[in-house]
Amino acid sequence: MFLSNDVQGNTEMLERHIVQPADADHPTILSTEDLHVYYGKKEAISEGDLRFASNQITALIGPSGSGKSTFLRSLNRMNDRIATVTGRIMYRGVDINQPSIDVYEMRRRVGMVFQRPNPFAKSIYDNIAFALRLRGTTDKHELDEIVETSLKQAALWNQVKDDLNKSALALSGGQAQRLCIARAIAVKPDILLLDEPASALDPVSTSQLEDTLLELKQNYSIIIVTHNMQQAGRISEYTAFFNQGRVLEYDTTSHIFTNPQVQITSDYVSGNFG
Amino acid sequence: MMNPKTQNKVAIGTLYGVAGLVVLILLALLGYILVSGLPQLSWHFLTAPAKAFLKGGGVGVQLYNSFYLLILAMLISFPIALGAAIYLYEYAKDNWVTTTIRTAIEILSSLPSVVVGLFGFLFFVVKLRLGFSILSGAFALTFFNLPLLTRSIEDSLRTIDTTQREGGLALGLSRWETVTRVILPAAVPSILTGVILSAGRVFGEAAALIYTAGQSAPALDFTDWNPFNISSPLNPMRPAETLAVHIWKINSEGIMPDAKAISSGSSAVLVLAILLFNFAARYLGKRLYKRLTSA
Ligand SMILES: Nc1ncnc2c1ncn2[C@@H]1O[C@H](COP(=O)(O)OP(=O)(O)OP(=O)(O)O)[C@@H](O)[C@H]1O
Ligand SMILES: [Mg+2]
């Protein structure tokens, strides 16, 4: 391994290779500029300036501990109180990484789904409706409608339409995760951040979830962290490869998988890592 | 040398033996109290006022006082404990302030209740001039109850996964909204269990009350609900001997001819009430949890 690398000559491979998306049909909706994230004194993200195309799926890949979750959680300020995030996060021309931003309003535009499904200890209906009620949507008719469309978009409606008043804690893992997606899209975000949403799911649920995401792409811009290379290949247009807190390569997914320009990326996507 | 299998058997055998012994002692104690106490119980015993010198007194007033004090003490201590627990677990950062508070709570919770009682006597009864009264007793019980209740509510909050909090925040809820709308509802079954169990402890407490709520139980007029009248059951300024204090007092200086029987009967009532609290706690906790998770 070591030898063959030397023979091929590392010099041909680049150290970093960043190609920001440039597709007039899918303008940039979110971008990071000069982003650094610190846990205490430890710098967890040192190079992570990316642009994200609207209505596309962008995959974040990379070895464990490379900073994917840290990066993703910074995008909707879930790292407030946990980490120090410096630099700018531009969302529709506004830097959302400044103190004056209304974080709560911002998080309704930039929703998030987590690795472990986390339905609330409420009914399926209330899981979706209660955040809306808190923000003033009290009309029963309107709520019913939002609940139904959200569940349909998350491909869960047919399975739960007769059980809306049952506790969400009785759902299976895959159903619970799709409920969490329904809950996230019910508040009508622009961007959906997902951190390994399928890692706790079986293959069937995973494939349903992927179909759901492909469907959602029409209305939402999606950024997804995944450890599953096939998954990144199946659903994403763009892929960013993280390593040790730096984005080493960013390009269209097909380039990353068929013609990586950075040695470590190549090793990682071909499974020869480490 | 024993082989691991034998070793395991011996260990399990010993543990079973010890556990069995504990259960046996508890059952014997419980059995003794109930066997000697249950025959004394009657409607008359549970409702009639006590008699100081004659046979045939009851524990009606004491029983009522116990519940009244319990409710007052809970009304005062629950909101404080809930607030403190929410602050400590949901808001406070781990620094020297919270460490100090936690240590203080720890120490307070291991304070002997007789010390709490004497403090209550000096502070509420004497200094604040509340006298031997329900109010003094309720405050003393609050001090006695607060540390453990705070810890138990904090433990209940701890059982709710952090992913629930993140889920709330990610929907654009504030921390306060997340705590009150997501975390607390999910923690209700376990908080309720903690509250009822602590109610059992408060109900059986004597030492903290002897010098605060006093050792006399003036007769009550259960038709008079004006809290300013001295014989009104609601009057918070009257002295109020509770059931637990009554047991202590009869056994140390009771001069009625049937002191032994009354003491046995009161003990049985106390034990039954506390058993009831415990079963209620389990039952309600489980039912609420079921309602939240299935239905
Ligand atoms: N709350 C935290 N406090 C301190 N350090 C943290 C915290 N969370 C993550 N880190 C550190 O930051 C680095 C990046 O972690 P992160 O969770 O972002 O990696 P990741 O790429 O998501 O890994 P994985 O694929 O295992 O989820 C790691 O070194 C990790 O130890
Ligand atoms: Mg991660």
PDB file of C-alpha atoms and ligand atoms in Angstrom, chain A residues 69 115 195-196, ligand 2:
ATOM      1  CA  SER A  69     -21.641  16.655  12.609  1.00  0.00           C
ATOM      2  CA  GLN A 115     -29.130  10.379  13.829  1.00  0.00           C
ATOM      3  CA  ASP A 195     -27.160  13.826  10.405  1.00  0.00           C
ATOM      4  CA  GLU A 196     -26.877  10.147   9.482  1.00  0.00           C
TER       5      GLU A 196
HETATM    6 MG    MG C   2     -21.367  12.691  13.514  1.00  0.00          MG
END
